[in-house]
PDB file of C-alpha atoms in Angstrom:
ATOM      1  CA  MET A 115      -0.805   9.347 -34.846  1.00 43.00           C
ATOM      2  CA  THR A 116       0.250   5.710 -34.719  1.00 45.00           C
ATOM      3  CA  ASP A 117      -2.168   2.782 -34.967  1.00 46.00           C
ATOM      4  CA  ALA A 118      -1.558   2.050 -31.275  1.00 41.00           C
ATOM      5  CA  GLU A 119      -2.524   5.606 -30.364  1.00 42.00           C
ATOM      6  CA  ILE A 120      -5.658   5.389 -32.496  1.00 42.00           C
ATOM      7  CA  THR A 121      -6.875   2.425 -30.469  1.00 39.00           C
ATOM      8  CA  THR A 122      -6.712   4.429 -27.253  1.00 36.00           C
ATOM      9  CA  ALA A 123      -9.129   7.147 -28.405  1.00 37.00           C
ATOM     10  CA  THR A 124     -11.698   7.847 -25.721  1.00 36.00           C
ATOM     11  CA  THR A 125     -15.296   8.949 -25.909  1.00 43.00           C
ATOM     12  CA  PRO A 126     -16.096  11.562 -27.038  1.00 54.00           C
ATOM     13  CA  ALA A 127     -12.731  12.960 -28.148  1.00 61.00           C
ATOM     14  CA  ALA A 128     -11.944  10.597 -31.014  1.00 81.00           C
ATOM     15  CA  ASP A 129      -9.254  11.885 -33.370  1.00 93.00           C
ATOM     16  CA  TRP A 130     -11.234  11.758 -36.584  1.00 96.00           C
ATOM     17  CA  GLN A 131      -8.355  13.057 -38.675  1.00 95.00           C
ATOM     18  CA  ALA A 132      -6.195  10.189 -37.420  1.00 96.00           C
ATOM     19  CA  TRP A 133      -8.896   7.716 -38.423  1.00 96.00           C
ATOM     20  CA  GLN A 134      -9.145   9.338 -41.853  1.00 96.00           C
ATOM     21  CA  GLU A 135      -5.401   9.043 -42.334  1.00 96.00           C
ATOM     22  CA  SER A 136      -5.395   5.453 -41.127  1.00 95.00           C
ATOM     23  CA  TRP A 137      -8.151   4.581 -43.608  1.00 96.00           C
ATOM     24  CA  ASP A 138      -6.209   6.282 -46.403  1.00 96.00           C
ATOM     25  CA  ARG A 139      -3.047   4.318 -45.618  1.00 95.00           C
ATOM     26  CA  GLN A 140      -4.976   1.044 -45.535  1.00 95.00           C
ATOM     27  CA  GLN A 141      -6.601   1.783 -48.894  1.00 95.00           C
ATOM     28  CA  GLU A 142      -3.294   2.855 -50.407  1.00 94.00           C
ATOM     29  CA  TRP A 143      -1.860  -0.545 -49.577  1.00 92.00           C
ATOM     30  CA  TYR A 144      -4.242  -1.881 -52.232  1.00 92.00           C
ATOM     31  CA  MET A 145      -4.054   1.162 -54.539  1.00 93.00           C
ATOM     32  CA  PRO A 146      -0.778   3.118 -54.356  1.00 91.00           C
ATOM     33  CA  ASP A 147      -2.038   5.453 -57.113  1.00 94.00           C
ATOM     34  CA  ARG A 148      -5.254   6.247 -55.221  1.00 96.00           C
ATOM     35  CA  GLU A 149      -4.605   9.996 -54.984  1.00 97.00           C
ATOM     36  CA  GLU A 150      -3.980  10.229 -58.725  1.00 97.00           C
ATOM     37  CA  ARG A 151      -7.475   8.944 -59.505  1.00 97.00           C
ATOM     38  CA  PHE A 152      -8.966  11.527 -57.148  1.00 98.00           C
ATOM     39  CA  ARG A 153      -6.954  14.309 -58.804  1.00 98.00           C
ATOM     40  CA  ILE A 154      -8.206  13.337 -62.259  1.00 98.00           C
ATOM     41  CA  MET A 155     -11.756  12.948 -60.925  1.00 98.00           C
ATOM     42  CA  LEU A 156     -11.740  16.508 -59.598  1.00 98.00           C
ATOM     43  CA  ASP A 157     -10.056  17.789 -62.766  1.00 98.00           C
ATOM     44  CA  MET A 158     -12.996  16.452 -64.748  1.00 98.00           C
ATOM     45  CA  VAL A 159     -15.524  17.844 -62.286  1.00 98.00           C
ATOM     46  CA  GLU A 160     -14.011  21.296 -62.780  1.00 98.00           C
ATOM     47  CA  ALA A 161     -13.818  20.887 -66.546  1.00 98.00           C
ATOM     48  CA  LEU A 162     -17.440  19.792 -66.964  1.00 98.00           C
ATOM     49  CA  VAL A 163     -19.474  21.394 -64.165  1.00 98.00           C
ATOM     50  CA  GLY A 164     -17.230  24.100 -62.720  1.00 98.00           C
ATOM     51  CA  PRO A 165     -15.509  24.855 -59.406  1.00 97.00           C
ATOM     52  CA  ALA A 166     -18.587  25.099 -57.147  1.00 98.00           C
ATOM     53  CA  PRO A 167     -20.495  21.872 -57.823  1.00 98.00           C
ATOM     54  CA  ARG A 168     -23.258  20.169 -55.895  1.00 98.00           C
ATOM     55  CA  VAL A 169     -21.887  16.646 -55.489  1.00 98.00           C
ATOM     56  CA  LEU A 170     -23.336  13.321 -54.427  1.00 98.00           C
ATOM     57  CA  ASP A 171     -20.558  11.262 -52.813  1.00 98.00           C
ATOM     58  CA  LEU A 172     -21.936   7.779 -53.452  1.00 98.00           C
ATOM     59  CA  ALA A 173     -20.964   5.003 -51.021  1.00 97.00           C
ATOM     60  CA  CYS A 174     -18.971   7.753 -49.346  1.00 98.00           C
ATOM     61  CA  GLY A 175     -17.378   5.720 -46.550  1.00 97.00           C
ATOM     62  CA  THR A 176     -15.309   8.032 -44.366  1.00 97.00           C
ATOM     63  CA  GLY A 177     -15.855  10.924 -46.792  1.00 98.00           C
ATOM     64  CA  THR A 178     -12.630  10.515 -48.741  1.00 97.00           C
ATOM     65  CA  ILE A 179     -13.955  12.148 -51.917  1.00 98.00           C
ATOM     66  CA  THR A 180     -15.800  14.869 -50.009  1.00 98.00           C
ATOM     67  CA  ALA A 181     -12.664  15.875 -48.107  1.00 98.00           C
ATOM     68  CA  ARG A 182     -10.666  16.257 -51.311  1.00 98.00           C
ATOM     69  CA  LEU A 183     -13.547  17.981 -53.078  1.00 98.00           C
ATOM     70  CA  LEU A 184     -13.898  20.673 -50.402  1.00 98.00           C
ATOM     71  CA  ALA A 185     -10.156  21.181 -50.066  1.00 98.00           C
ATOM     72  CA  ARG A 186      -9.923  21.928 -53.780  1.00 98.00           C
ATOM     73  CA  PHE A 187     -13.309  23.632 -54.246  1.00 98.00           C
ATOM     74  CA  PRO A 188     -14.331  25.473 -51.067  1.00 98.00           C
ATOM     75  CA  GLY A 189     -17.572  26.585 -52.724  1.00 98.00           C
ATOM     76  CA  ALA A 190     -18.720  23.026 -53.369  1.00 98.00           C
ATOM     77  CA  THR A 191     -21.416  21.177 -51.427  1.00 98.00           C
ATOM     78  CA  SER A 192     -21.540  17.432 -50.850  1.00 98.00           C
ATOM     79  CA  THR A 193     -24.107  14.833 -49.879  1.00 98.00           C
ATOM     80  CA  GLY A 194     -22.474  11.636 -48.648  1.00 98.00           C
ATOM     81  CA  VAL A 195     -24.511   8.427 -48.852  1.00 98.00           C
ATOM     82  CA  ASP A 196     -23.551   5.133 -47.235  1.00 98.00           C
ATOM     83  CA  LEU A 197     -24.942   2.298 -45.138  1.00 97.00           C
ATOM     84  CA  ASP A 198     -21.821   1.483 -43.114  1.00 96.00           C
ATOM     85  CA  PRO A 199     -22.340   2.878 -39.578  1.00 97.00           C
ATOM     86  CA  ALA A 200     -18.636   2.801 -38.656  1.00 97.00           C
ATOM     87  CA  LEU A 201     -17.380   4.636 -41.725  1.00 97.00           C
ATOM     88  CA  LEU A 202     -20.281   7.079 -41.470  1.00 98.00           C
ATOM     89  CA  ALA A 203     -19.326   7.735 -37.836  1.00 97.00           C
ATOM     90  CA  ILE A 204     -15.866   8.794 -39.015  1.00 97.00           C
ATOM     91  CA  ALA A 205     -17.416  10.982 -41.719  1.00 98.00           C
ATOM     92  CA  GLU A 206     -19.815  12.547 -39.225  1.00 97.00           C
ATOM     93  CA  GLY A 207     -16.981  13.324 -36.829  1.00 97.00           C
ATOM     94  CA  THR A 208     -14.813  14.725 -39.613  1.00 97.00           C
ATOM     95  CA  PHE A 209     -17.412  17.080 -41.083  1.00 97.00           C
ATOM     96  CA  ALA A 210     -19.320  18.024 -37.938  1.00 96.00           C
ATOM     97  CA  GLY A 211     -20.371  21.659 -38.135  1.00 96.00           C
ATOM     98  CA  ASP A 212     -19.594  22.013 -41.863  1.00 97.00           C
ATOM     99  CA  ALA A 213     -22.793  23.261 -43.504  1.00 98.00           C
ATOM    100  CA  ARG A 214     -21.482  22.243 -46.919  1.00 98.00           C
ATOM    101  CA  VAL A 215     -21.769  18.550 -46.025  1.00 98.00           C
ATOM    102  CA  SER A 216     -24.826  16.405 -45.353  1.00 98.00           C
ATOM    103  CA  LEU A 217     -24.677  12.678 -44.664  1.00 98.00           C
ATOM    104  CA  VAL A 218     -27.423  10.187 -45.462  1.00 98.00           C
ATOM    105  CA  THR A 219     -27.761   6.584 -44.311  1.00 98.00           C
ATOM    106  CA  ALA A 220     -29.224   4.559 -47.172  1.00 97.00           C
ATOM    107  CA  ASP A 221     -28.925   1.164 -48.838  1.00 96.00           C
ATOM    108  CA  LEU A 222     -28.069   1.615 -52.519  1.00 96.00           C
ATOM    109  CA  LYS A 223     -29.816  -1.667 -53.274  1.00 93.00           C
ATOM    110  CA  ASP A 224     -33.087  -0.097 -52.070  1.00 95.00           C
ATOM    111  CA  PRO A 225     -34.819   1.274 -55.187  1.00 93.00           C
ATOM    112  CA  ASP A 226     -36.105   4.235 -53.152  1.00 95.00           C
ATOM    113  CA  TRP A 227     -32.744   5.349 -51.705  1.00 97.00           C
ATOM    114  CA  THR A 228     -32.837   8.624 -53.662  1.00 97.00           C
ATOM    115  CA  ALA A 229     -35.924   9.717 -51.707  1.00 97.00           C
ATOM    116  CA  LYS A 230     -33.629  10.317 -48.720  1.00 97.00           C
ATOM    117  CA  LEU A 231     -31.438  12.830 -50.571  1.00 98.00           C
ATOM    118  CA  PRO A 232     -31.715  16.514 -49.684  1.00 97.00           C
ATOM    119  CA  TYR A 233     -31.678  17.570 -53.356  1.00 97.00           C
ATOM    120  CA  ASP A 234     -33.523  16.347 -56.431  1.00 96.00           C
ATOM    121  CA  SER A 235     -30.508  16.690 -58.715  1.00 98.00           C
ATOM    122  CA  TYR A 236     -26.726  16.966 -58.623  1.00 98.00           C
ATOM    123  CA  ASP A 237     -24.020  18.395 -60.859  1.00 98.00           C
ATOM    124  CA  ALA A 238     -21.820  15.377 -60.207  1.00 98.00           C
ATOM    125  CA  VAL A 239     -22.164  11.934 -58.660  1.00 98.00           C
ATOM    126  CA  LEU A 240     -18.791  10.510 -57.635  1.00 98.00           C
ATOM    127  CA  THR A 241     -17.772   7.140 -56.245  1.00 98.00           C
ATOM    128  CA  ALA A 242     -14.552   5.189 -55.802  1.00 97.00           C
ATOM    129  CA  THR A 243     -13.670   1.598 -54.954  1.00 94.00           C
ATOM    130  CA  ALA A 244     -17.155   0.813 -53.696  1.00 94.00           C
ATOM    131  CA  LEU A 245     -19.539  -0.483 -56.342  1.00 95.00           C
ATOM    132  CA  HIS A 246     -17.562  -3.660 -57.071  1.00 92.00           C
ATOM    133  CA  TRP A 247     -19.464  -5.313 -54.210  1.00 90.00           C
ATOM    134  CA  LEU A 248     -22.611  -5.191 -56.373  1.00 92.00           C
ATOM    135  CA  HIS A 249     -23.421  -7.854 -58.929  1.00 92.00           C
ATOM    136  CA  ALA A 250     -24.132  -6.798 -62.495  1.00 93.00           C
ATOM    137  CA  GLU A 251     -27.941  -6.715 -62.342  1.00 95.00           C
ATOM    138  CA  PRO A 252     -28.283  -4.526 -59.223  1.00 95.00           C
ATOM    139  CA  LEU A 253     -25.396  -2.368 -60.446  1.00 96.00           C
ATOM    140  CA  ALA A 254     -27.218  -1.726 -63.730  1.00 97.00           C
ATOM    141  CA  ALA A 255     -30.355  -0.822 -61.752  1.00 97.00           C
ATOM    142  CA  LEU A 256     -28.297   1.548 -59.595  1.00 97.00           C
ATOM    143  CA  TYR A 257     -26.925   3.223 -62.717  1.00 98.00           C
ATOM    144  CA  GLY A 258     -30.497   3.909 -63.761  1.00 98.00           C
ATOM    145  CA  ARG A 259     -31.214   5.635 -60.440  1.00 97.00           C
ATOM    146  CA  ILE A 260     -27.984   7.644 -60.722  1.00 98.00           C
ATOM    147  CA  ALA A 261     -29.004   8.840 -64.184  1.00 98.00           C
ATOM    148  CA  GLU A 262     -32.201  10.214 -62.666  1.00 98.00           C
ATOM    149  CA  VAL A 263     -30.398  12.421 -60.132  1.00 98.00           C
ATOM    150  CA  VAL A 264     -27.636  13.749 -62.413  1.00 98.00           C
ATOM    151  CA  ARG A 265     -28.783  16.969 -64.072  1.00 98.00           C
ATOM    152  CA  ASP A 266     -28.534  17.423 -67.839  1.00 98.00           C
ATOM    153  CA  GLY A 267     -24.913  18.296 -68.531  1.00 98.00           C
ATOM    154  CA  GLY A 268     -23.859  16.736 -65.235  1.00 98.00           C
ATOM    155  CA  VAL A 269     -21.425  13.881 -64.707  1.00 98.00           C
ATOM    156  CA  PHE A 270     -21.095  10.530 -63.015  1.00 98.00           C
ATOM    157  CA  MET A 271     -17.683   9.068 -62.277  1.00 98.00           C
ATOM    158  CA  ASN A 272     -16.815   5.647 -60.925  1.00 98.00           C
ATOM    159  CA  ALA A 273     -13.225   4.731 -60.051  1.00 98.00           C
ATOM    160  CA  ASP A 274     -13.040   1.007 -59.403  1.00 96.00           C
ATOM    161  CA  HIS A 275     -11.742  -2.412 -60.389  1.00 94.00           C
ATOM    162  CA  MET A 276     -12.880  -3.082 -63.957  1.00 94.00           C
ATOM    163  CA  ILE A 277     -11.519  -6.329 -65.325  1.00 92.00           C
ATOM    164  CA  ASP A 278     -11.154  -7.143 -69.019  1.00 93.00           C
ATOM    165  CA  GLU A 279     -11.546 -10.914 -69.155  1.00 93.00           C
ATOM    166  CA  THR A 280     -10.237 -10.990 -72.756  1.00 95.00           C
ATOM    167  CA  THR A 281      -6.657 -10.369 -71.533  1.00 95.00           C
ATOM    168  CA  PRO A 282      -5.981 -13.182 -69.035  1.00 95.00           C
ATOM    169  CA  ARG A 283      -2.183 -13.201 -69.343  1.00 97.00           C
ATOM    170  CA  ILE A 284      -1.932  -9.448 -68.864  1.00 96.00           C
ATOM    171  CA  ASN A 285      -4.300  -9.697 -65.908  1.00 94.00           C
ATOM    172  CA  ALA A 286      -2.286 -12.469 -64.284  1.00 96.00           C
ATOM    173  CA  ALA A 287       1.034 -10.625 -64.705  1.00 96.00           C
ATOM    174  CA  GLU A 288      -0.401  -7.394 -63.306  1.00 94.00           C
ATOM    175  CA  ARG A 289      -1.926  -9.188 -60.350  1.00 94.00           C
ATOM    176  CA  ALA A 290       1.305 -11.017 -59.532  1.00 96.00           C
ATOM    177  CA  GLN A 291       3.343  -7.820 -59.587  1.00 95.00           C
ATOM    178  CA  ARG A 292       0.767  -5.891 -57.544  1.00 94.00           C
ATOM    179  CA  HIS A 293       0.588  -8.577 -54.881  1.00 94.00           C
ATOM    180  CA  ALA A 294       4.380  -8.811 -54.670  1.00 95.00           C
ATOM    181  CA  ARG A 295       4.497  -5.093 -53.934  1.00 93.00           C
ATOM    182  CA  MET A 296       1.679  -5.428 -51.403  1.00 92.00           C
ATOM    183  CA  ASP A 297       3.567  -8.234 -49.652  1.00 93.00           C
ATOM    184  CA  ALA A 298       6.656  -6.023 -49.425  1.00 94.00           C
ATOM    185  CA  ALA A 299       4.633  -3.153 -47.957  1.00 91.00           C
ATOM    186  CA  LYS A 300       2.956  -5.518 -45.524  1.00 90.00           C
ATOM    187  CA  ALA A 301       6.347  -6.689 -44.305  1.00 93.00           C
ATOM    188  CA  GLU A 302       7.113  -3.045 -43.500  1.00 92.00           C
ATOM    189  CA  GLY A 303       3.981  -2.715 -41.367  1.00 90.00           C
ATOM    190  CA  ALA A 304       1.156  -1.735 -43.721  1.00 90.00           C
ATOM    191  CA  LEU A 305      -2.332  -2.559 -42.442  1.00 92.00           C
ATOM    192  CA  ASP A 306      -4.675  -4.601 -44.594  1.00 93.00           C
ATOM    193  CA  TRP A 307      -8.490  -4.331 -44.610  1.00 92.00           C
ATOM    194  CA  SER A 308      -9.041  -6.973 -41.940  1.00 93.00           C
ATOM    195  CA  GLU A 309      -6.431  -5.524 -39.587  1.00 95.00           C
ATOM    196  CA  TRP A 310      -7.893  -2.040 -39.920  1.00 95.00           C
ATOM    197  CA  TRP A 311     -11.316  -3.304 -38.896  1.00 95.00           C
ATOM    198  CA  GLN A 312      -9.780  -5.120 -35.935  1.00 95.00           C
ATOM    199  CA  LEU A 313      -8.445  -1.757 -34.750  1.00 95.00           C
ATOM    200  CA  ALA A 314     -11.852  -0.142 -35.215  1.00 95.00           C
ATOM    201  CA  ALA A 315     -13.513  -2.924 -33.213  1.00 96.00           C
ATOM    202  CA  LYS A 316     -11.235  -2.168 -30.251  1.00 96.00           C
ATOM    203  CA  ASP A 317     -11.859   1.567 -30.258  1.00 95.00           C
ATOM    204  CA  PRO A 318     -14.288   2.851 -27.583  1.00 95.00           C
ATOM    205  CA  VAL A 319     -16.023   5.158 -30.066  1.00 95.00           C
ATOM    206  CA  LEU A 320     -16.125   2.860 -33.093  1.00 96.00           C
ATOM    207  CA  ALA A 321     -16.643  -0.527 -31.439  1.00 96.00           C
ATOM    208  CA  GLY A 322     -20.446  -0.286 -31.476  1.00 96.00           C
ATOM    209  CA  PRO A 323     -20.752   1.021 -35.055  1.00 96.00           C
ATOM    210  CA  THR A 324     -18.221  -1.593 -36.209  1.00 96.00           C
ATOM    211  CA  ALA A 325     -20.243  -4.415 -34.663  1.00 96.00           C
ATOM    212  CA  ARG A 326     -23.356  -3.101 -36.423  1.00 96.00           C
ATOM    213  CA  ARG A 327     -21.389  -2.853 -39.652  1.00 94.00           C
ATOM    214  CA  PHE A 328     -20.546  -6.548 -39.601  1.00 93.00           C
ATOM    215  CA  GLU A 329     -24.156  -7.396 -38.742  1.00 93.00           C
ATOM    216  CA  ILE A 330     -25.180  -5.611 -41.951  1.00 91.00           C
ATOM    217  CA  TYR A 331     -22.447  -6.784 -44.303  1.00 89.00           C
ATOM    218  CA  GLY A 332     -20.819  -9.841 -42.768  1.00 83.00           C
ATOM    219  CA  GLU A 333     -17.279 -10.448 -43.941  1.00 75.00           C
ATOM    220  CA  HIS A 334     -16.080  -8.617 -47.040  1.00 67.00           C
ATOM    221  CA  ALA A 335     -17.272 -10.162 -50.306  1.00 66.00           C
ATOM    222  CA  ASP A 336     -16.920  -8.865 -53.850  1.00 70.00           C
ATOM    223  CA  GLY A 337     -19.679  -8.765 -56.410  1.00 78.00           C
ATOM    224  CA  ASP A 338     -18.949  -8.551 -60.127  1.00 82.00           C
ATOM    225  CA  MET A 339     -16.116  -6.583 -61.727  1.00 90.00           C
ATOM    226  CA  PRO A 340     -17.143  -6.177 -65.370  1.00 93.00           C
ATOM    227  CA  SER A 341     -15.002  -4.385 -67.924  1.00 95.00           C
ATOM    228  CA  ALA A 342     -14.950  -0.652 -68.531  1.00 97.00           C
ATOM    229  CA  GLN A 343     -16.723  -1.342 -71.806  1.00 97.00           C
ATOM    230  CA  TRP A 344     -19.609  -2.940 -69.899  1.00 97.00           C
ATOM    231  CA  HIS A 345     -19.894   0.053 -67.584  1.00 98.00           C
ATOM    232  CA  ALA A 346     -19.855   2.519 -70.490  1.00 98.00           C
ATOM    233  CA  ARG A 347     -22.485   0.565 -72.414  1.00 98.00           C
ATOM    234  CA  VAL A 348     -24.844   0.207 -69.462  1.00 98.00           C
ATOM    235  CA  LEU A 349     -24.520   3.863 -68.492  1.00 98.00           C
ATOM    236  CA  ARG A 350     -25.490   4.891 -72.030  1.00 98.00           C
ATOM    237  CA  GLU A 351     -28.428   2.506 -71.923  1.00 98.00           C
ATOM    238  CA  LYS A 352     -29.555   4.081 -68.641  1.00 98.00           C
ATOM    239  CA  GLY A 353     -29.638   7.623 -69.994  1.00 97.00           C
ATOM    240  CA  PHE A 354     -26.127   9.066 -70.245  1.00 98.00           C
ATOM    241  CA  GLY A 355     -25.125  10.584 -73.573  1.00 98.00           C
ATOM    242  CA  GLU A 356     -21.406   9.830 -73.419  1.00 98.00           C
ATOM    243  CA  ALA A 357     -19.285   7.454 -71.360  1.00 98.00           C
ATOM    244  CA  ARG A 358     -15.630   6.412 -71.453  1.00 98.00           C
ATOM    245  CA  PRO A 359     -12.562   5.930 -69.271  1.00 98.00           C
ATOM    246  CA  VAL A 360     -10.666   9.149 -68.457  1.00 98.00           C
ATOM    247  CA  TRP A 361      -7.912   7.506 -66.393  1.00 98.00           C
ATOM    248  CA  CYS A 362      -6.666   3.992 -65.780  1.00 96.00           C
ATOM    249  CA  SER A 363      -3.952   2.081 -64.006  1.00 94.00           C
ATOM    250  CA  PRO A 364      -3.030  -1.523 -64.831  1.00 92.00           C
ATOM    251  CA  SER A 365      -5.789  -2.718 -62.476  1.00 90.00           C
ATOM    252  CA  ASP A 366      -8.331   0.106 -62.127  1.00 95.00           C
ATOM    253  CA  THR A 367     -10.329   2.540 -64.226  1.00 97.00           C
ATOM    254  CA  LEU A 368     -11.950   5.928 -63.716  1.00 98.00           C
ATOM    255  CA  LEU A 369     -14.983   5.911 -65.975  1.00 98.00           C
ATOM    256  CA  LEU A 370     -16.851   9.141 -66.703  1.00 98.00           C
ATOM    257  CA  ALA A 371     -20.422   9.395 -67.985  1.00 98.00           C
ATOM    258  CA  LEU A 372     -21.884  12.711 -69.170  1.00 98.00           C
ATOM    259  CA  LYS A 373     -25.657  13.274 -69.036  1.00 98.00           C
TER     260      LYS A 373
END
């Protein structure tokens, strides 16, 4: 479905798969290797906790991780947690009627967010391109809460921007090349984050949730993006036994912590 067709969705027959695909394309404009990080993430889930895990999809958005999890591991179950009403609406429409999926509205900055979860513990907690909007102190606190819900022998994985400030020339070269490629894709019609949300705001189904989303978050703003070494150190301090990167691109890292 084209972006123009997406905007003409009518209540209640929104094409949730089209919205999922549109979100994927928008995210891939920023991260062309996005699917590779998900493949490695699920490889490590299978390696460490098996092919039928109970997963917490943290800051789940539209349910990107959950969709790939269930496609690869039909025996898995997933709890998606997010605060964004528009992205949760897409997730709810996508997984409606699937007993393997539960969705929870919660603010990860609320120290009691785990009380809303349907389970006390999880085999794996997975998140991608979401926690960079937190600053270091609340992120460290969140890692402590995550450690409490991951069972012994379970895993936490975070795929996100993790910047090593000790390599400024490498960082600048990588950023310049990445943005040149993004500019070329944009010239061919790729949607950026702002344009995607403009489409959502015009949709009869998503207009209300999108308005509420911007009331909650305002315009997009990043928090801190500490190095992978910082993440690994803090996760160990918060109760994980091992932590290290298991995949990286020039700009992003998939960091795994084992309880």
